[in-house]
Coordinates of C-alpha atoms in Angstrom, one line a residue:
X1 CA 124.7 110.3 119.5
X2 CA 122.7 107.4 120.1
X3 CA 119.8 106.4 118.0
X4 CA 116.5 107.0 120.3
X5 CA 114.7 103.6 121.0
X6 CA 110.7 103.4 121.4
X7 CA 108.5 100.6 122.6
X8 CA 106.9 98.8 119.5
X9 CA 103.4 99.1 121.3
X10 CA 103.1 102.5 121.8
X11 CA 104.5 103.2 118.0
X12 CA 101.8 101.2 116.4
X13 CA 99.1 103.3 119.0
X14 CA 100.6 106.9 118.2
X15 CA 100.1 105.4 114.1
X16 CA 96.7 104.3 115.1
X17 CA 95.7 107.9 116.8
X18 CA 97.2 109.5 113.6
X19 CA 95.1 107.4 110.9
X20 CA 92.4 107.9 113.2
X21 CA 92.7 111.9 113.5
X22 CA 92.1 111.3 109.8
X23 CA 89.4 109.6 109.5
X24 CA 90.2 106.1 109.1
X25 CA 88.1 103.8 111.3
X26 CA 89.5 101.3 113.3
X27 CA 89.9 98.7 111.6
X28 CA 91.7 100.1 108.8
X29 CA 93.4 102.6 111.3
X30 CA 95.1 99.2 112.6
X31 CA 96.2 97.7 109.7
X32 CA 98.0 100.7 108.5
X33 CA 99.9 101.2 112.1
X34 CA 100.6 97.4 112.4
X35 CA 102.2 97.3 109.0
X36 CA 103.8 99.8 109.1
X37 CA 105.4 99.4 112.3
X38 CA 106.0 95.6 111.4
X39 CA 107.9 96.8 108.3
X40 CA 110.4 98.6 110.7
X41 CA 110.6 95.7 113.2
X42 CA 112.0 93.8 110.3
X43 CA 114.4 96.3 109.0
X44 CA 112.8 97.7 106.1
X45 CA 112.9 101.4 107.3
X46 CA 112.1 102.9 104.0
X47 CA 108.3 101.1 104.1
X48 CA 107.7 101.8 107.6
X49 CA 106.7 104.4 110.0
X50 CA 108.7 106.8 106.9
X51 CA 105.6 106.4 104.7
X52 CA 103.3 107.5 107.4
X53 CA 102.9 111.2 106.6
X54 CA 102.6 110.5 103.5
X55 CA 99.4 108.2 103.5
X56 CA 97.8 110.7 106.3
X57 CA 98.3 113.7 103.6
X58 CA 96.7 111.1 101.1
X59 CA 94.0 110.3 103.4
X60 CA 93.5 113.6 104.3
X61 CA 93.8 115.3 100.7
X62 CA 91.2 111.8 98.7
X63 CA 94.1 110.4 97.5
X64 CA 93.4 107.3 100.3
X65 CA 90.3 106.3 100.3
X66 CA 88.6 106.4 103.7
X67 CA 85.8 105.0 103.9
X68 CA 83.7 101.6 102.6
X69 CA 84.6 98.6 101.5
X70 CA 86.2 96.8 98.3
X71 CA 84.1 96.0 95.3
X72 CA 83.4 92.4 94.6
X73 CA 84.6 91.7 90.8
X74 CA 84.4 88.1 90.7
X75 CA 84.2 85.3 93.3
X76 CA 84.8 81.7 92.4
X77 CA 85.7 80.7 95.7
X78 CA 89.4 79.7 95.6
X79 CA 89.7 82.9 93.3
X80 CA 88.7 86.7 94.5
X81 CA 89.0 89.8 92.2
X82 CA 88.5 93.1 94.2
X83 CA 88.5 96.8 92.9
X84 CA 90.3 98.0 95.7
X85 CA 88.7 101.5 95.4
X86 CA 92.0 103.3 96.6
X87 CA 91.3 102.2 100.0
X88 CA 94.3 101.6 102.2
X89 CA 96.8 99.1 101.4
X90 CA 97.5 97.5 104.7
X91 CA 94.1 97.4 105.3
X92 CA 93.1 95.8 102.0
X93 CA 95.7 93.1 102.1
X94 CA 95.1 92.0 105.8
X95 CA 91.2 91.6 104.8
X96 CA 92.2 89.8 101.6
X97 CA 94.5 87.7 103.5
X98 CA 91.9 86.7 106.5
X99 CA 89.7 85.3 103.4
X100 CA 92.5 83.4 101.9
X101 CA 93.7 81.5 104.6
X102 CA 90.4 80.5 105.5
X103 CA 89.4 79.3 102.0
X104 CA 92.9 77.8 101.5
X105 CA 91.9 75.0 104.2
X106 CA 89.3 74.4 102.4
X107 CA 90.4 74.5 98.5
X108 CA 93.9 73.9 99.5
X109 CA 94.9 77.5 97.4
X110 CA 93.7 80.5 97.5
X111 CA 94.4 83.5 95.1
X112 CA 93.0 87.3 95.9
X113 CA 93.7 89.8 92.8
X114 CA 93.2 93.4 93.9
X115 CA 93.0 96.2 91.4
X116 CA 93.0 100.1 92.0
X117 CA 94.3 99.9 95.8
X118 CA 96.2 102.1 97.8
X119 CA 100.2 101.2 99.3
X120 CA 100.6 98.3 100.7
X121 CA 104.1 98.9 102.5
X122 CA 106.6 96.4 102.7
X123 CA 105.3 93.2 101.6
X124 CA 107.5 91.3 103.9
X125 CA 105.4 92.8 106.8
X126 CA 102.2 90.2 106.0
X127 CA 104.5 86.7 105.7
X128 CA 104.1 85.5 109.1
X129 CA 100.5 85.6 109.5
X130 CA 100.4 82.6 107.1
X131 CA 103.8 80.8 108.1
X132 CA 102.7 80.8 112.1
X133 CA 99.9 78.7 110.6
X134 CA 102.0 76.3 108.5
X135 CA 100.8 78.0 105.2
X136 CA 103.0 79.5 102.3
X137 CA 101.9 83.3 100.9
X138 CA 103.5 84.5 98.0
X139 CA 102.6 88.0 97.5
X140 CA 103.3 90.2 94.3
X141 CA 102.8 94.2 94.3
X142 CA 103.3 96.6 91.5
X143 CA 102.9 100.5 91.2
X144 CA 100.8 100.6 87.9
X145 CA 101.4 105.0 88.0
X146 CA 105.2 104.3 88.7
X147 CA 107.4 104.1 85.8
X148 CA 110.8 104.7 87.2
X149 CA 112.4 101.6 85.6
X150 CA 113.6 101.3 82.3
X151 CA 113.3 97.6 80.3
X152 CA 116.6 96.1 79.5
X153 CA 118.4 97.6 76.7
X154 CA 116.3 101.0 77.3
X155 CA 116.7 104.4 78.7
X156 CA 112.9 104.8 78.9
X157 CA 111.4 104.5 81.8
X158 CA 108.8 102.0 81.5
X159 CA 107.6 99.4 84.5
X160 CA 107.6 99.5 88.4
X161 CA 110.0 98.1 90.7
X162 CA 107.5 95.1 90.8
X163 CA 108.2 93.5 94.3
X164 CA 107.4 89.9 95.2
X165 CA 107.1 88.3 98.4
X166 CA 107.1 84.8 99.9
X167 CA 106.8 83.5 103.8
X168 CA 107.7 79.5 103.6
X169 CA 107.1 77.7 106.6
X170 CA 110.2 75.1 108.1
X171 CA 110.9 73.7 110.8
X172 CA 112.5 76.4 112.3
X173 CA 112.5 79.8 111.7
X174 CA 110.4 80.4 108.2
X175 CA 112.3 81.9 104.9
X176 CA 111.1 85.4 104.5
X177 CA 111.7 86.7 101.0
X178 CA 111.3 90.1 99.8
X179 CA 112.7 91.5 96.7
X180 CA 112.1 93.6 93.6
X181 CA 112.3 93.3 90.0
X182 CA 114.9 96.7 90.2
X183 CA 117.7 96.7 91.6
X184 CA 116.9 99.2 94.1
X185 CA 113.6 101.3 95.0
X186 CA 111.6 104.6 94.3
X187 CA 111.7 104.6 97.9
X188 CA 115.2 104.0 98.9
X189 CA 116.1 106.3 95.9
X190 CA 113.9 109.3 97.8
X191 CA 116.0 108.6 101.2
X192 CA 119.4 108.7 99.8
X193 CA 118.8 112.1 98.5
X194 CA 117.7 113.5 101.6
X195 CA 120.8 112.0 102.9
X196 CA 123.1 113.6 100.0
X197 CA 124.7 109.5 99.7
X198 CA 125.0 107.7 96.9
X199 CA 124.2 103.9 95.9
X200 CA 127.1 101.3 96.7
X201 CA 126.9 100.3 93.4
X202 CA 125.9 102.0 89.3
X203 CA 122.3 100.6 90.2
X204 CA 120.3 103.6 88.4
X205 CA 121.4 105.2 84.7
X206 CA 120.5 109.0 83.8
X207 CA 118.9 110.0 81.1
X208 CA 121.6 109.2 78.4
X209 CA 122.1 106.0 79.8
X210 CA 125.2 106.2 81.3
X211 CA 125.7 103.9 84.5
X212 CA 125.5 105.7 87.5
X213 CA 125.8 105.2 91.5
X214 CA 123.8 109.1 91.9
X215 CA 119.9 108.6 92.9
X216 CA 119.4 112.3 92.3
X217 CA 119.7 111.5 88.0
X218 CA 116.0 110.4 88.8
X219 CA 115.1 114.0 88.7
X220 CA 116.7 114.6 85.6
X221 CA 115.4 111.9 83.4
X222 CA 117.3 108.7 84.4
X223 CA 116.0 105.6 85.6
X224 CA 116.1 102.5 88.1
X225 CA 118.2 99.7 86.5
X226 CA 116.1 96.0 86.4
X227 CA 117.6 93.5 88.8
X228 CA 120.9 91.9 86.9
X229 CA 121.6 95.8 86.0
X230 CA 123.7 96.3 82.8
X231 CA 125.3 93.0 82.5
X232 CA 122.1 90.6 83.4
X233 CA 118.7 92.7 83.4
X234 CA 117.1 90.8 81.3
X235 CA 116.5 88.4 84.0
X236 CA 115.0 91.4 86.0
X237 CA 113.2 92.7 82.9
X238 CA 111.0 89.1 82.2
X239 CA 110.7 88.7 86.4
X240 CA 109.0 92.3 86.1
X241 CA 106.3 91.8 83.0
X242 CA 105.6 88.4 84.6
X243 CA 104.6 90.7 87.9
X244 CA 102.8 92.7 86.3
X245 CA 100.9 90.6 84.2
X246 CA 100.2 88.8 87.8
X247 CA 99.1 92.2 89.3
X248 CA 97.3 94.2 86.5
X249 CA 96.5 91.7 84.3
X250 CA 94.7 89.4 86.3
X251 CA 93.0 92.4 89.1
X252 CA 91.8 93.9 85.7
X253 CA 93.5 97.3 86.9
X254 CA 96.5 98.9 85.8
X255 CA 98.8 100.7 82.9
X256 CA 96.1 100.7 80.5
X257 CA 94.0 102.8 82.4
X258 CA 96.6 105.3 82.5
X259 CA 96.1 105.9 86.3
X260 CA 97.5 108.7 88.8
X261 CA 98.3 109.0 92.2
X262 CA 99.2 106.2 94.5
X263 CA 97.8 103.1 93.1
X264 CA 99.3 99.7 93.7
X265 CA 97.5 96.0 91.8
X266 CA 97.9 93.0 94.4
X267 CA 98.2 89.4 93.9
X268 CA 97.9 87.2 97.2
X269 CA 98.0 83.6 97.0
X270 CA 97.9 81.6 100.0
X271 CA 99.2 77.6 99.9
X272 CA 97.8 75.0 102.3
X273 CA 100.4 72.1 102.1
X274 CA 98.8 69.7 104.2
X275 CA 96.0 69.7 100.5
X276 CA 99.0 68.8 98.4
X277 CA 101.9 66.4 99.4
X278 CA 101.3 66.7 103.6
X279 CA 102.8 69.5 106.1
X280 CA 105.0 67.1 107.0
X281 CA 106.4 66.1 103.6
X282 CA 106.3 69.7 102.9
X283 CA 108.2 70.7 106.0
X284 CA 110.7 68.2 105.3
X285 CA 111.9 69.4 101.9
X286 CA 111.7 72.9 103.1
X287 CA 113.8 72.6 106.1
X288 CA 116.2 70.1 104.3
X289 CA 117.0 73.1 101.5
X290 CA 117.1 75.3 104.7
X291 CA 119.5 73.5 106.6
X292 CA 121.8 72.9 103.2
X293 CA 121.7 76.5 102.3
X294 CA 123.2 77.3 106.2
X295 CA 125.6 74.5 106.2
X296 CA 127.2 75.8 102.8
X297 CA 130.7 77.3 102.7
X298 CA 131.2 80.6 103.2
X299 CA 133.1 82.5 100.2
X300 CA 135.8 84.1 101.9
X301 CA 135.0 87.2 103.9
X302 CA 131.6 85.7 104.9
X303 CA 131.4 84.6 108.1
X304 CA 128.5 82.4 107.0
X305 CA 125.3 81.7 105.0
X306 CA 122.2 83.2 105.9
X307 CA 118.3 82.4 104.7
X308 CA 115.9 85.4 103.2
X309 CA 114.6 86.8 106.0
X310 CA 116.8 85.9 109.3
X311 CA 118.5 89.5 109.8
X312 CA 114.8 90.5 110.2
X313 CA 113.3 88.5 111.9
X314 CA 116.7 88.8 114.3
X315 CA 116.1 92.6 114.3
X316 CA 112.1 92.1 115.2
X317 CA 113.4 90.1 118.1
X318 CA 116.3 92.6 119.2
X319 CA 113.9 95.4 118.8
X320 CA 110.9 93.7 121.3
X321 CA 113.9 93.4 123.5
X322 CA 115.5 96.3 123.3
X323 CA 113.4 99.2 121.6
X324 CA 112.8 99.9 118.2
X325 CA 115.4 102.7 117.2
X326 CA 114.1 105.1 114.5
X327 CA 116.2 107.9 112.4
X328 CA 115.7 111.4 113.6
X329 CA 114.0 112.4 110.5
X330 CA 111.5 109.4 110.6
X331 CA 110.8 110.6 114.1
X332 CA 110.7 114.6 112.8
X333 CA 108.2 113.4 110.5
X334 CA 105.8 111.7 112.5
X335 CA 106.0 115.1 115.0
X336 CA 105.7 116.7 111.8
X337 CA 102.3 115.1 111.5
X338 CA 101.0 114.3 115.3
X339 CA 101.6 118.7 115.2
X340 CA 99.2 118.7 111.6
X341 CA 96.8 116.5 113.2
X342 CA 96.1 117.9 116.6
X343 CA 97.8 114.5 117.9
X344 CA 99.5 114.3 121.7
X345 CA 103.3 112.5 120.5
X346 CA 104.1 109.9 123.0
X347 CA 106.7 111.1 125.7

């Protein structure tokens, strides 16, 4: 059977008419639908539309944060420290963002730290706002409630997946990077035991530690394995407390205040190159490595080298062509909702 196709347009306005039936204003009702839908244009179904029921029931039960603003911590102009009050994610980040890039041409950096927010979603989904204007965003996440994944040499679950993003502008197409700390997700975890599959790969351990390719040992006591798994994670293991000490430590928010719920700590930091060594200098190292990385010989069965970010931003393109095709049960959950909600779902 084929995979239904929607118009991108009229998925972000049923997500906007669903945030809005609860509560959310406008403005934040819009961040949360663009994101979310953006994360799905790229190919990241499992922080897309998928997470939308669950931030409604948040909004809906005070786990989100509806209404008001972020509190100011600290301002220093090319630094910002928010408490992030739980408000939504997408919201938060696009806001923090907006200041960043503006203050970046200015200061030439910008860095926006924000403790105590709500999900952010994919973190790929916010890379182009500052590539399409010639700036570099690298952008750090990490779930200071979450402990699914265990340090290296441990059985204990301990740390977050700790994601980290960058968007770096070239000449062509910019790299988009978005990877954890873990080998694999919380997330991703949650949707392959819906789906009764296993990983590809041992990229989780259960409880005794034993290596294992079953996400449902996460129930039992097991954990997410740090990128490198059993052979390298210590690499994953540093890249993690370094994330975290980017997230918590410097928003002021996270592990030590034992919190609960859906809490993420943000670090945004927006680059201006034109204040360092020129746009043009910059572009022309960037697009050099770029160019390199593509022209590269393929290891045998690889029909060739690809850069962070181009199967998205191929699928975006595809899916503004074509229709955005969404799994049944991502589309039986956001019915699921719409019916909660009192909300018309589009035809």
């Amino acid at each position: 059977m084929t995979t239904p196709r929607h118009d991108p347009a009229t998925l972000i306005d049923l997500a906007r008419s669903l945030c809005a039936a609860t509560g959310l204003d406008a403005a934040k009702s819009k961040a949360v639908a663009e994101t979310l839908v953006e994360s799905d244009l790229l190919g990241h179904a499992t922080h897309g539309l998928a997470l939308l029921p669950r931030y409604l029931d948040d909004a809906r039960s005070g786990g989100m944060t509806r209404d008001g603003e972020p509190e100011v911590l600290r301002d220093r102009g090319a630094t910002l420290t928010w408490n992030g009050r739980r408000l939504p994610g997408p919201w938060l980040v696009h806001k923090a963002l907006d200041i960043a890039l503006d203050r970046a041409a200015t200061h030439g950096t910008c860095t926006v730290a924000i403790g105590d927010s709500h999900h952010i979603g994919c973190l790929a989904a916010y890379l182009t706002r500052a590539t399409e204007r010639g700036f570099m965003l690298v952008l750090s996440s990490s779930a200071s409630a979450a402990a699914a994944v265990a340090p290296f040499g441990a059985i204990t679950g301990v740390l977050a997946p700790d994601p980290m993003a960058a968007g770096i502008p070239t000449d062509g197409d910019p790299i988009l990077m978005d990877v954890s700390a873990s080998i694999t997700t919380i997330n991703m975890a949650a949707q392959l035991q819906k789906a009764g599959a296993q990983y590809p790969h041992p990229w989780v351990q259960d409880a005794a530690g034993n290596p294992s390719t079953d996400p449902a040992v996460l129930t039992q006591g097991g954990t997410l394995l740090p990128a490198g798994g059993l052979d390298h994670g210590q690499k994953g293991y540093a890249w993690a407390l370094m994330n975290e000490a980017l997230t918590q430590g410097l928003s002021g928010y996270g592990r030590a205040d034992q919190p609960t719920g859906w809490t993420a700590s943000v670090l945004l930091q927006v680059y201006d190159p034109e204040a360092f060594a020129g746009q043009a200098a910059f572009l022309r190292q960037t697009s050099h490595t770029a160019a390199a990385c593509r022209a590269a010989t393929p290891r045998p069965g690889v029909a060739r080298v690809r850069l962070p970010g181009e199967s998205g931003l191929a699928h975006r393109r595809a899916a503004f062509r074509d229709g955005l095709a969404l799994s049944p049960a991502i589309w039986d959950g956001l019915r699921g909702a719409a019916t909660k909600l009192g909300v018309a779902m589009p035809a």
